[in-house]
mmCIF file of C-alpha atoms in Angstrom:
data_model
loop_
_atom_site.group_PDB
_atom_site.id
_atom_site.type_symbol
_atom_site.label_atom_id
_atom_site.label_comp_id
_atom_site.label_asym_id
_atom_site.label_seq_id
_atom_site.Cartn_x
_atom_site.Cartn_y
_atom_site.Cartn_z
ATOM 1 C CA MET A 359 -44.241 -65.364 -9.165
ATOM 2 C CA ALA A 360 -52.537 -60.179 -6.131
ATOM 3 C CA THR A 361 -54.217 -57.668 -4.181
ATOM 4 C CA ALA A 362 -53.748 -59.491 -0.808
ATOM 5 C CA MET A 363 -51.776 -62.878 -0.846
ATOM 6 C CA THR A 364 -52.176 -65.000 2.260
ATOM 7 C CA ALA A 365 -52.142 -68.598 1.247
ATOM 8 C CA ARG A 366 -48.742 -70.387 1.788
ATOM 9 C CA THR A 367 -49.349 -73.809 0.501
ATOM 10 C CA ILE A 368 -52.400 -75.419 -1.170
ATOM 11 C CA THR A 369 -53.279 -79.057 -0.481
ATOM 12 C CA LEU A 370 -55.792 -81.165 -2.369
ATOM 13 C CA THR A 371 -57.695 -81.649 0.919
ATOM 14 C CA ALA A 372 -58.094 -77.946 1.421
ATOM 15 C CA VAL A 373 -58.996 -76.608 -2.036
ATOM 16 C CA ALA A 374 -62.235 -75.246 -1.057
ATOM 17 C CA LEU A 375 -60.879 -73.232 1.938
ATOM 18 C CA ALA A 376 -57.725 -72.126 0.044
ATOM 19 C CA ALA A 377 -59.380 -71.001 -3.239
ATOM 20 C CA ALA A 378 -60.189 -67.493 -2.170
ATOM 21 C CA ALA A 379 -56.792 -66.752 -0.610
ATOM 22 C CA VAL A 380 -54.827 -68.220 -3.600
ATOM 23 C CA ALA A 381 -56.997 -66.332 -6.031
ATOM 24 C CA VAL A 382 -54.656 -63.377 -5.569
ATOM 25 C CA SER A 383 -51.465 -65.189 -5.142
ATOM 26 C CA GLY A 384 -48.486 -64.898 -7.333
ATOM 27 C CA CYS A 385 -45.534 -67.133 -6.314
ATOM 28 C CA SER A 386 -45.224 -70.918 -6.100
ATOM 29 C CA ALA A 387 -47.333 -72.672 -3.475
ATOM 30 C CA ARG A 388 -46.919 -69.693 -1.319
ATOM 31 C CA PRO A 389 -47.785 -66.226 -2.202
ATOM 32 C CA GLY A 390 -45.178 -63.640 -2.982
ATOM 33 C CA THR A 391 -44.783 -59.901 -1.940
ATOM 34 C CA ASP A 392 -48.373 -59.032 -2.141
ATOM 35 C CA ALA A 393 -48.952 -59.858 1.519
ATOM 36 C CA GLN A 394 -47.355 -56.710 2.683
ATOM 37 C CA GLN A 395 -49.510 -54.317 4.808
ATOM 38 C CA PRO A 396 -49.823 -50.718 3.474
ATOM 39 C CA SER A 397 -48.601 -47.816 5.690
ATOM 40 C CA GLY A 398 -49.633 -44.827 3.760
ATOM 41 C CA PRO A 399 -49.118 -43.081 0.334
ATOM 42 C CA THR A 400 -45.545 -42.321 -0.743
ATOM 43 C CA TRP A 401 -44.590 -41.664 -4.333
ATOM 44 C CA SER A 402 -41.372 -41.818 -6.012
ATOM 45 C CA THR A 403 -40.389 -41.200 -9.836
ATOM 46 C CA GLN A 404 -36.687 -41.820 -9.409
ATOM 47 C CA ALA A 405 -35.014 -44.151 -11.763
ATOM 48 C CA THR A 406 -33.365 -46.154 -8.853
ATOM 49 C CA SER A 407 -35.293 -48.819 -7.179
ATOM 50 C CA PRO A 408 -36.727 -48.402 -3.666
ATOM 51 C CA SER A 409 -35.919 -50.817 -0.953
ATOM 52 C CA PRO A 410 -38.092 -53.923 -0.611
ATOM 53 C CA THR A 411 -39.659 -52.748 2.615
ATOM 54 C CA SER A 412 -40.386 -49.148 1.682
ATOM 55 C CA GLY A 413 -41.528 -50.062 -1.890
ATOM 56 C CA SER A 414 -43.960 -52.780 -0.939
ATOM 57 C CA ARG A 415 -45.742 -50.329 1.280
ATOM 58 C CA LEU A 416 -46.706 -47.811 -1.360
ATOM 59 C CA VAL A 417 -50.426 -47.459 -1.501
ATOM 60 C CA LEU A 418 -52.262 -46.706 -4.697
ATOM 61 C CA PRO A 419 -55.473 -44.923 -5.021
ATOM 62 C CA PRO A 420 -58.378 -47.280 -5.887
ATOM 63 C CA VAL A 421 -57.822 -48.515 -9.341
ATOM 64 C CA SER A 422 -60.119 -50.188 -11.976
ATOM 65 C CA PRO A 423 -57.910 -53.089 -13.134
ATOM 66 C CA ILE A 424 -58.587 -55.563 -15.936
ATOM 67 C CA THR A 425 -60.763 -58.229 -14.551
ATOM 68 C CA PRO A 426 -59.202 -61.729 -14.535
ATOM 69 C CA SER A 427 -61.248 -64.787 -15.364
ATOM 70 C CA PRO A 428 -63.363 -65.972 -12.484
ATOM 71 C CA GLY A 429 -61.846 -68.850 -10.451
ATOM 72 C CA ARG A 430 -63.448 -72.213 -11.046
ATOM 73 C CA VAL A 431 -63.041 -75.406 -8.932
ATOM 74 C CA GLY A 432 -62.815 -78.604 -10.709
ATOM 75 C CA THR A 433 -60.664 -80.208 -13.515
ATOM 76 C CA PRO A 434 -59.708 -77.760 -16.289
ATOM 77 C CA SER A 435 -60.198 -78.849 -19.692
ATOM 78 C CA THR A 436 -56.775 -77.757 -20.764
ATOM 79 C CA VAL A 437 -53.424 -77.056 -19.056
ATOM 80 C CA PRO A 438 -51.248 -74.039 -20.255
ATOM 81 C CA PRO A 439 -47.721 -75.057 -21.241
ATOM 82 C CA ALA A 440 -44.682 -74.315 -19.177
ATOM 83 C CA PRO A 441 -43.398 -70.836 -19.500
ATOM 84 C CA PRO A 442 -40.935 -70.326 -22.473
ATOM 85 C CA ALA A 443 -37.417 -69.275 -22.024
ATOM 86 C CA PRO A 444 -37.354 -65.567 -20.983
ATOM 87 C CA ASP A 445 -37.082 -63.164 -23.928
ATOM 88 C CA THR A 446 -34.245 -60.830 -23.074
ATOM 89 C CA SER A 447 -34.050 -58.836 -26.297
ATOM 90 C CA THR A 448 -33.769 -55.184 -26.190
ATOM 91 C CA ALA A 449 -37.271 -54.633 -27.222
ATOM 92 C CA THR A 450 -38.620 -56.422 -24.141
ATOM 93 C CA PHE A 451 -36.995 -53.863 -21.842
ATOM 94 C CA ALA A 452 -37.955 -50.782 -23.956
ATOM 95 C CA ASP A 453 -41.652 -50.817 -22.828
ATOM 96 C CA PRO A 454 -42.868 -51.052 -19.218
ATOM 97 C CA VAL A 455 -45.832 -53.063 -20.147
ATOM 98 C CA VAL A 456 -44.010 -55.601 -22.249
ATOM 99 C CA VAL A 457 -41.463 -56.234 -19.648
ATOM 100 C CA ALA A 458 -44.124 -56.490 -16.872
ATOM 101 C CA ARG A 459 -45.862 -59.241 -19.055
ATOM 102 C CA ALA A 460 -42.597 -61.035 -19.533
ATOM 103 C CA TRP A 461 -41.893 -60.811 -15.784
ATOM 104 C CA MET A 462 -45.521 -62.135 -14.922
ATOM 105 C CA THR A 463 -45.255 -65.020 -17.496
ATOM 106 C CA GLN A 464 -42.131 -66.356 -15.549
ATOM 107 C CA TRP A 465 -43.232 -65.385 -11.895
ATOM 108 C CA CYS A 466 -46.700 -66.928 -12.070
ATOM 109 C CA ALA A 467 -45.665 -70.359 -12.931
ATOM 110 C CA MET A 468 -43.700 -72.901 -10.856
ATOM 111 C CA ASP A 469 -43.055 -76.614 -10.804
ATOM 112 C CA TYR A 470 -42.202 -78.841 -7.898
ATOM 113 C CA ARG A 471 -39.344 -80.354 -9.955
ATOM 114 C CA GLU A 472 -37.535 -76.889 -9.952
ATOM 115 C CA PRO A 473 -35.351 -75.711 -7.177
ATOM 116 C CA ILE A 474 -36.997 -73.577 -4.397
ATOM 117 C CA ASN A 475 -38.390 -70.176 -5.578
ATOM 118 C CA HIS A 476 -37.121 -70.857 -9.093
ATOM 119 C CA ASN A 477 -40.043 -68.845 -10.436
ATOM 120 C CA VAL A 478 -38.522 -65.830 -8.776
ATOM 121 C CA GLU A 479 -35.109 -66.597 -10.264
ATOM 122 C CA ARG A 480 -36.547 -67.056 -13.736
ATOM 123 C CA ALA A 481 -38.347 -63.772 -13.543
ATOM 124 C CA SER A 482 -35.459 -61.829 -11.971
ATOM 125 C CA VAL A 483 -33.948 -61.064 -15.349
ATOM 126 C CA PHE A 484 -36.931 -58.654 -15.715
ATOM 127 C CA ALA A 485 -36.780 -57.346 -12.047
ATOM 128 C CA THR A 486 -34.888 -54.775 -10.101
ATOM 129 C CA PRO A 487 -32.562 -56.076 -7.249
ATOM 130 C CA ALA A 488 -35.143 -54.874 -4.703
ATOM 131 C CA GLY A 489 -38.100 -56.570 -6.506
ATOM 132 C CA LYS A 490 -36.240 -59.857 -6.692
ATOM 133 C CA ALA A 491 -35.197 -59.577 -2.931
ATOM 134 C CA ALA A 492 -38.841 -58.894 -1.876
ATOM 135 C CA ASP A 493 -40.148 -61.840 -3.835
ATOM 136 C CA LEU A 494 -37.527 -64.206 -2.511
ATOM 137 C CA ALA A 495 -38.234 -62.930 1.088
ATOM 138 C CA ALA A 496 -41.885 -63.645 0.608
ATOM 139 C CA GLY A 497 -41.424 -66.862 -1.314
ATOM 140 C CA ASP A 498 -41.297 -70.411 -0.154
ATOM 141 C CA SER A 499 -39.204 -71.392 2.921
ATOM 142 C CA PRO A 500 -37.530 -74.760 3.037
ATOM 143 C CA ALA A 501 -40.450 -76.116 5.065
ATOM 144 C CA THR A 502 -43.066 -74.901 2.490
ATOM 145 C CA TYR A 503 -41.031 -76.040 -0.399
ATOM 146 C CA ARG A 504 -40.739 -79.616 1.107
ATOM 147 C CA SER A 505 -44.565 -79.625 1.275
ATOM 148 C CA VAL A 506 -44.735 -78.486 -2.446
ATOM 149 C CA VAL A 507 -42.369 -81.325 -3.351
ATOM 150 C CA GLU A 508 -44.225 -83.846 -1.210
ATOM 151 C CA GLN A 509 -47.637 -82.881 -2.860
ATOM 152 C CA LYS A 510 -46.019 -82.561 -6.297
ATOM 153 C CA LEU A 511 -47.667 -79.180 -6.798
ATOM 154 C CA THR A 512 -47.262 -77.189 -10.061
ATOM 155 C CA ASN A 513 -48.758 -73.891 -11.340
ATOM 156 C CA ARG A 514 -49.224 -73.083 -15.039
ATOM 157 C CA CYS A 515 -50.452 -69.671 -16.146
ATOM 158 C CA ASP A 516 -51.949 -68.179 -19.254
ATOM 159 C CA LYS A 517 -54.240 -65.286 -20.171
ATOM 160 C CA VAL A 518 -51.603 -62.915 -18.908
ATOM 161 C CA THR A 519 -52.604 -59.229 -19.274
ATOM 162 C CA ALA A 520 -50.911 -55.969 -18.276
ATOM 163 C CA GLU A 521 -51.883 -52.380 -18.342
ATOM 164 C CA VAL A 522 -50.560 -49.188 -16.750
ATOM 165 C CA SER A 523 -52.804 -48.039 -14.001
ATOM 166 C CA PRO A 524 -54.460 -44.779 -15.112
ATOM 167 C CA GLU A 525 -55.300 -43.707 -11.549
ATOM 168 C CA ALA A 526 -51.802 -44.100 -10.114
ATOM 169 C CA PRO A 527 -49.225 -41.310 -10.182
ATOM 170 C CA HIS A 528 -46.742 -41.858 -13.126
ATOM 171 C CA GLY A 529 -43.773 -40.135 -14.769
ATOM 172 C CA PRO A 530 -41.037 -40.639 -17.375
ATOM 173 C CA ASN A 531 -39.104 -43.065 -15.081
ATOM 174 C CA GLN A 532 -41.810 -44.843 -13.134
ATOM 175 C CA VAL A 533 -45.250 -46.289 -13.811
ATOM 176 C CA TYR A 534 -47.623 -48.822 -12.002
ATOM 177 C CA VAL A 535 -48.781 -51.794 -13.993
ATOM 178 C CA VAL A 536 -51.675 -54.076 -13.157
ATOM 179 C CA LEU A 537 -51.132 -57.663 -14.149
ATOM 180 C CA THR A 538 -53.582 -60.542 -14.241
ATOM 181 C CA ALA A 539 -53.403 -64.134 -15.212
ATOM 182 C CA ASP A 540 -55.305 -67.493 -14.975
ATOM 183 C CA ARG A 541 -53.499 -70.009 -12.841
ATOM 184 C CA THR A 542 -54.078 -73.684 -13.321
ATOM 185 C CA GLN A 543 -53.080 -75.669 -10.348
ATOM 186 C CA LEU A 544 -51.851 -79.263 -10.602
ATOM 187 C CA ALA A 545 -51.004 -82.048 -8.177
ATOM 188 C CA ALA A 546 -48.844 -84.836 -9.539
ATOM 189 C CA ASP A 547 -49.466 -83.324 -12.978
ATOM 190 C CA THR A 548 -53.243 -83.646 -12.626
ATOM 191 C CA PRO A 549 -54.986 -80.296 -12.777
ATOM 192 C CA PHE A 550 -57.484 -79.637 -10.085
ATOM 193 C CA GLN A 551 -58.535 -75.929 -10.254
ATOM 194 C CA VAL A 552 -57.972 -72.681 -12.095
ATOM 195 C CA LEU A 553 -57.807 -69.453 -10.068
ATOM 196 C CA PRO A 554 -57.297 -65.787 -11.069
ATOM 197 C CA VAL A 555 -54.092 -63.981 -10.048
ATOM 198 C CA ILE A 556 -53.661 -60.220 -9.904
ATOM 199 C CA THR A 557 -50.833 -57.916 -8.868
ATOM 200 C CA THR A 558 -49.950 -54.306 -9.146
ATOM 201 C CA ARG A 559 -46.222 -53.682 -9.585
ATOM 202 C CA SER A 560 -44.040 -50.626 -9.799
ATOM 203 C CA VAL A 561 -42.103 -50.587 -13.085
ATOM 204 C CA ILE A 562 -38.994 -48.360 -12.968
ATOM 205 C CA ARG A 563 -36.675 -46.991 -15.832
ATOM 206 C CA GLN A 564 -33.086 -47.650 -15.022
ATOM 207 C CA ALA A 565 -30.216 -45.338 -15.653
ATOM 208 C CA ASP A 566 -29.289 -47.561 -18.794
ATOM 209 C CA GLY A 567 -32.773 -47.016 -20.188
ATOM 210 C CA ARG A 568 -34.211 -50.489 -19.447
ATOM 211 C CA TRP A 569 -37.602 -50.845 -17.735
ATOM 212 C CA LEU A 570 -37.549 -53.351 -14.827
ATOM 213 C CA VAL A 571 -40.322 -54.665 -12.560
ATOM 214 C CA ASP A 572 -40.024 -53.574 -8.886
ATOM 215 C CA VAL A 573 -41.997 -54.449 -5.823
ATOM 216 C CA HIS A 574 -45.740 -55.165 -5.412
ATOM 217 C CA VAL A 575 -47.811 -52.147 -4.254
ATOM 218 C CA GLU A 576 -51.224 -52.058 -2.620
ATOM 219 C CA ALA A 577 -54.265 -50.618 -4.341
ATOM 220 C CA GLY A 578 -56.960 -49.412 -2.091
#
């Protein structure tokens, strides 16, 4: 598992060129659903999930999100641990911010030793079917995944924050949550840079009362 995600893979020989693009990425070596282009404002407060295409093209008004830590190129002093096992207790799904943080913790991190798009699969316990489908569609392809494995790329994330966007429309069954994290990138288990990650997600209350993370939406 950004405002505009454009980088697909990050190589050690292209760190300086890729840093700006990956600063807002959210999936493994390739960014996730945040690369969608907006088509115009459309709002829904229904409890059912929108389709991956229509949901990803929602456009939020300008927001004032939490500011992630500035990216810094170089060797980080510490490396965050791998994400813990997903907490699927009832309390996690009772609050849109809590479930969004749980989702981001899983989605932001990846490891070349995991199966393709395993970060999306890990996070899917907190996601709607549409949210998962959109992230898988925008995740690594077999070709980019081979590059990830060949370069032994890993992402570890910490400083995860989440807050409901006060500027966006919201209702009893749908809110928009701004999420940020610091992503430490490693090659062959050696850290080489830390970059900020930011994404805004629709979070929808399901018919059974659980809040689940839906597709990325643009803010602007």
